[in-house]
């Protein structure tokens, strides 16, 4: 079912739009080749605590990941609520497109990223570390959402408070996942 070009998710209770489609420990552990085989052609990434620690420069690990993604055939775009002076240097180093001041969880930044990559919600996936901005926004845009655990264990106080609220959502999500696997 579609409404205004965006996929509508089946009802899973009040948390439905906050649940990721999948969850991984790290952006660096995802089997990206399998997604390419399934028809995904563009990947939207959050930056802070998804690819690098908050306010840190690009790492060799991130560079290697993006080189691998380009070799597979993916187009990549970083979408961030940060300002351009934070996002552009990272995107340039990773040879990625970017959207700054994306307005997550609004779908606007995700749609801009897909326009940059010339992909659709059906051929795009998103990888991020926060439920209330990253995953909710990806779900609102109708793209496959992948939640990864944050890279850094030390975070700003407002993020720490959000993480405590996320714990309740993740608890519901994990219970649902357990029910699915027990059938």
mmCIF file of C-alpha atoms in Angstrom:
data_model
loop_
_atom_site.group_PDB
_atom_site.id
_atom_site.type_symbol
_atom_site.label_atom_id
_atom_site.label_comp_id
_atom_site.label_asym_id
_atom_site.label_seq_id
_atom_site.Cartn_x
_atom_site.Cartn_y
_atom_site.Cartn_z
ATOM 1 C CA UNK A 1 0.000 0.000 0.000
ATOM 2 C CA UNK A 2 1.324 3.471 -0.866
ATOM 3 C CA UNK A 3 0.280 6.972 0.034
ATOM 4 C CA UNK A 4 1.866 10.040 -1.574
ATOM 5 C CA UNK A 5 4.782 7.981 -2.888
ATOM 6 C CA UNK A 6 5.838 6.690 0.532
ATOM 7 C CA UNK A 7 5.438 3.115 1.703
ATOM 8 C CA UNK A 8 2.965 2.534 4.523
ATOM 9 C CA UNK A 9 4.038 -0.004 7.125
ATOM 10 C CA UNK A 10 1.700 -2.620 8.558
ATOM 11 C CA UNK A 11 0.414 -1.774 12.031
ATOM 12 C CA UNK A 12 2.693 -2.990 14.823
ATOM 13 C CA UNK A 13 1.277 -0.900 17.647
ATOM 14 C CA UNK A 14 2.209 2.592 18.731
ATOM 15 C CA UNK A 15 5.938 2.011 18.171
ATOM 16 C CA UNK A 16 5.617 0.777 14.563
ATOM 17 C CA UNK A 17 7.349 3.748 12.963
ATOM 18 C CA UNK A 18 10.211 3.574 15.441
ATOM 19 C CA UNK A 19 11.148 -0.060 14.792
ATOM 20 C CA UNK A 20 14.061 -0.671 12.442
ATOM 21 C CA UNK A 21 13.712 -3.237 9.691
ATOM 22 C CA UNK A 22 16.975 -4.757 10.921
ATOM 23 C CA UNK A 23 19.595 -4.245 13.619
ATOM 24 C CA UNK A 24 23.365 -4.800 13.534
ATOM 25 C CA UNK A 25 26.177 -4.210 16.005
ATOM 26 C CA UNK A 26 28.007 -1.918 13.592
ATOM 27 C CA UNK A 27 27.883 -0.322 10.152
ATOM 28 C CA UNK A 28 31.088 -2.241 9.500
ATOM 29 C CA UNK A 29 29.492 -5.684 10.050
ATOM 30 C CA UNK A 30 26.640 -5.423 7.540
ATOM 31 C CA UNK A 31 26.674 -7.807 4.564
ATOM 32 C CA UNK A 32 26.233 -5.095 1.948
ATOM 33 C CA UNK A 33 26.698 -7.517 -0.947
ATOM 34 C CA UNK A 34 23.468 -9.292 0.006
ATOM 35 C CA UNK A 35 21.574 -6.000 -0.174
ATOM 36 C CA UNK A 36 22.970 -5.299 -3.623
ATOM 37 C CA UNK A 37 21.790 -8.764 -4.726
ATOM 38 C CA UNK A 38 18.304 -7.844 -3.406
ATOM 39 C CA UNK A 39 18.179 -4.721 -5.589
ATOM 40 C CA UNK A 40 19.372 -2.021 -3.209
ATOM 41 C CA UNK A 41 21.426 0.531 -5.171
ATOM 42 C CA UNK A 42 21.749 3.469 -2.802
ATOM 43 C CA UNK A 43 22.708 3.700 0.861
ATOM 44 C CA UNK A 44 21.957 6.679 3.067
ATOM 45 C CA UNK A 45 24.194 6.957 6.135
ATOM 46 C CA UNK A 46 24.061 8.961 9.317
ATOM 47 C CA UNK A 47 27.523 10.184 10.401
ATOM 48 C CA UNK A 48 28.055 10.658 14.122
ATOM 49 C CA UNK A 49 28.238 7.382 16.036
ATOM 50 C CA UNK A 50 27.243 5.491 12.890
ATOM 51 C CA UNK A 51 30.400 5.896 10.777
ATOM 52 C CA UNK A 52 32.687 7.811 13.155
ATOM 53 C CA UNK A 53 32.589 8.983 16.753
ATOM 54 C CA UNK A 54 30.726 12.229 17.398
ATOM 55 C CA UNK A 55 32.644 15.261 16.072
ATOM 56 C CA UNK A 56 35.598 13.118 14.957
ATOM 57 C CA UNK A 57 37.211 13.017 11.510
ATOM 58 C CA UNK A 58 36.899 10.205 8.997
ATOM 59 C CA UNK A 59 38.695 7.004 9.982
ATOM 60 C CA UNK A 60 40.603 4.566 7.790
ATOM 61 C CA UNK A 61 37.872 2.037 8.541
ATOM 62 C CA UNK A 62 35.207 4.371 7.102
ATOM 63 C CA UNK A 63 37.327 5.064 4.010
ATOM 64 C CA UNK A 64 37.789 1.323 3.422
ATOM 65 C CA UNK A 65 34.045 0.707 3.848
ATOM 66 C CA UNK A 66 33.096 3.365 1.296
ATOM 67 C CA UNK A 67 35.712 2.111 -1.174
ATOM 68 C CA UNK A 68 34.152 -1.352 -0.826
ATOM 69 C CA UNK A 69 30.624 0.049 -1.287
ATOM 70 C CA UNK A 70 31.687 1.861 -4.467
ATOM 71 C CA UNK A 71 33.324 -1.347 -5.775
ATOM 72 C CA UNK A 72 30.095 -3.285 -5.150
ATOM 73 C CA UNK A 73 28.239 -0.678 -7.200
ATOM 74 C CA UNK A 74 26.400 1.356 -4.562
ATOM 75 C CA UNK A 75 25.826 5.060 -4.657
ATOM 76 C CA UNK A 76 26.137 6.525 -1.156
ATOM 77 C CA UNK A 77 24.882 9.674 0.507
ATOM 78 C CA UNK A 78 25.433 10.995 4.009
ATOM 79 C CA UNK A 79 22.422 12.654 5.582
ATOM 80 C CA UNK A 80 22.949 14.565 8.783
ATOM 81 C CA UNK A 81 21.265 17.168 10.920
ATOM 82 C CA UNK A 82 24.706 18.771 11.303
ATOM 83 C CA UNK A 83 25.805 21.897 9.492
ATOM 84 C CA UNK A 84 27.663 21.755 6.189
ATOM 85 C CA UNK A 85 31.083 22.458 7.744
ATOM 86 C CA UNK A 86 30.790 19.111 9.593
ATOM 87 C CA UNK A 87 29.256 17.017 6.806
ATOM 88 C CA UNK A 88 31.011 18.199 3.622
ATOM 89 C CA UNK A 89 34.615 17.284 4.612
ATOM 90 C CA UNK A 90 33.499 13.786 5.639
ATOM 91 C CA UNK A 91 31.486 13.293 2.455
ATOM 92 C CA UNK A 92 34.323 14.619 0.282
ATOM 93 C CA UNK A 93 36.850 12.254 1.887
ATOM 94 C CA UNK A 94 34.456 9.316 1.467
ATOM 95 C CA UNK A 95 33.534 10.341 -2.099
ATOM 96 C CA UNK A 96 29.874 10.459 -1.081
ATOM 97 C CA UNK A 97 27.022 12.792 -1.783
ATOM 98 C CA UNK A 98 25.562 14.586 1.222
ATOM 99 C CA UNK A 99 22.598 16.377 2.724
ATOM 100 C CA UNK A 100 23.264 18.654 5.691
ATOM 101 C CA UNK A 101 20.610 20.110 8.005
ATOM 102 C CA UNK A 102 18.500 17.149 6.890
ATOM 103 C CA UNK A 103 15.739 17.784 9.423
ATOM 104 C CA UNK A 104 15.577 14.168 10.608
ATOM 105 C CA UNK A 105 13.110 12.653 11.454
ATOM 106 C CA UNK A 106 11.365 14.473 8.622
ATOM 107 C CA UNK A 107 11.420 12.474 5.382
ATOM 108 C CA UNK A 108 12.704 15.567 3.523
ATOM 109 C CA UNK A 109 16.435 14.833 3.933
ATOM 110 C CA UNK A 110 15.987 11.185 2.985
ATOM 111 C CA UNK A 111 14.112 12.184 -0.155
ATOM 112 C CA UNK A 112 16.857 14.691 -1.024
ATOM 113 C CA UNK A 113 19.470 11.971 -0.553
ATOM 114 C CA UNK A 114 17.556 9.635 -2.860
ATOM 115 C CA UNK A 115 17.329 12.419 -5.455
ATOM 116 C CA UNK A 116 21.119 12.877 -5.244
ATOM 117 C CA UNK A 117 21.600 9.132 -5.807
ATOM 118 C CA UNK A 118 18.770 8.807 -8.327
ATOM 119 C CA UNK A 119 17.198 5.973 -6.304
ATOM 120 C CA UNK A 120 13.712 5.205 -4.986
ATOM 121 C CA UNK A 121 12.545 4.061 -1.543
ATOM 122 C CA UNK A 122 12.479 0.489 -2.905
ATOM 123 C CA UNK A 123 16.123 0.660 -4.021
ATOM 124 C CA UNK A 124 17.471 2.535 -0.991
ATOM 125 C CA UNK A 125 18.479 1.587 2.531
ATOM 126 C CA UNK A 126 19.425 3.748 5.498
ATOM 127 C CA UNK A 127 21.968 3.033 8.256
ATOM 128 C CA UNK A 128 21.904 5.013 11.518
ATOM 129 C CA UNK A 129 22.296 4.752 15.287
ATOM 130 C CA UNK A 130 19.324 6.679 16.724
ATOM 131 C CA UNK A 131 15.703 5.578 16.778
ATOM 132 C CA UNK A 132 13.942 8.924 17.251
ATOM 133 C CA UNK A 133 15.736 10.686 14.413
ATOM 134 C CA UNK A 134 17.437 8.192 12.090
ATOM 135 C CA UNK A 135 15.109 5.186 12.083
ATOM 136 C CA UNK A 136 11.868 7.122 12.426
ATOM 137 C CA UNK A 137 12.868 9.343 9.509
ATOM 138 C CA UNK A 138 13.896 6.411 7.316
ATOM 139 C CA UNK A 139 10.610 4.665 8.032
ATOM 140 C CA UNK A 140 8.680 7.842 7.240
ATOM 141 C CA UNK A 141 10.525 8.022 3.899
ATOM 142 C CA UNK A 142 9.680 4.380 3.171
ATOM 143 C CA UNK A 143 13.277 3.141 2.928
ATOM 144 C CA UNK A 144 14.707 -0.025 4.476
ATOM 145 C CA UNK A 145 15.960 1.043 7.923
ATOM 146 C CA UNK A 146 18.985 -0.482 9.631
ATOM 147 C CA UNK A 147 19.791 0.391 13.241
ATOM 148 C CA UNK A 148 23.403 0.050 14.359
ATOM 149 C CA UNK A 149 24.751 0.372 17.879
ATOM 150 C CA UNK A 150 26.554 3.656 18.557
ATOM 151 C CA UNK A 151 30.328 3.611 18.093
ATOM 152 C CA UNK A 152 31.166 5.754 21.138
ATOM 153 C CA UNK A 153 30.054 4.921 24.635
ATOM 154 C CA UNK A 154 30.461 8.534 25.838
ATOM 155 C CA UNK A 155 27.833 10.912 24.514
ATOM 156 C CA UNK A 156 26.369 14.337 25.189
ATOM 157 C CA UNK A 157 23.694 14.509 27.882
ATOM 158 C CA UNK A 158 20.782 15.078 25.470
ATOM 159 C CA UNK A 159 21.785 11.931 23.542
ATOM 160 C CA UNK A 160 22.111 9.953 26.786
ATOM 161 C CA UNK A 161 18.558 10.965 27.715
ATOM 162 C CA UNK A 162 17.259 9.948 24.268
ATOM 163 C CA UNK A 163 19.064 6.604 24.563
ATOM 164 C CA UNK A 164 17.151 5.884 27.776
ATOM 165 C CA UNK A 165 13.859 6.441 25.951
ATOM 166 C CA UNK A 166 15.112 4.353 23.024
ATOM 167 C CA UNK A 167 15.652 1.475 25.443
ATOM 168 C CA UNK A 168 11.858 1.129 25.853
ATOM 169 C CA UNK A 169 11.305 1.042 22.097
ATOM 170 C CA UNK A 170 14.128 -1.467 21.590
ATOM 171 C CA UNK A 171 12.700 -3.675 24.319
ATOM 172 C CA UNK A 172 9.387 -3.860 22.413
ATOM 173 C CA UNK A 173 11.243 -4.419 19.137
ATOM 174 C CA UNK A 174 13.345 -7.256 20.598
ATOM 175 C CA UNK A 175 10.241 -8.926 22.066
ATOM 176 C CA UNK A 176 8.582 -8.786 18.652
ATOM 177 C CA UNK A 177 11.708 -10.260 17.036
ATOM 178 C CA UNK A 178 11.724 -13.110 19.588
ATOM 179 C CA UNK A 179 8.091 -13.894 18.801
ATOM 180 C CA UNK A 180 8.863 -14.007 15.078
ATOM 181 C CA UNK A 181 11.750 -16.444 15.552
ATOM 182 C CA UNK A 182 9.817 -18.712 17.928
ATOM 183 C CA UNK A 183 7.150 -19.492 15.309
#
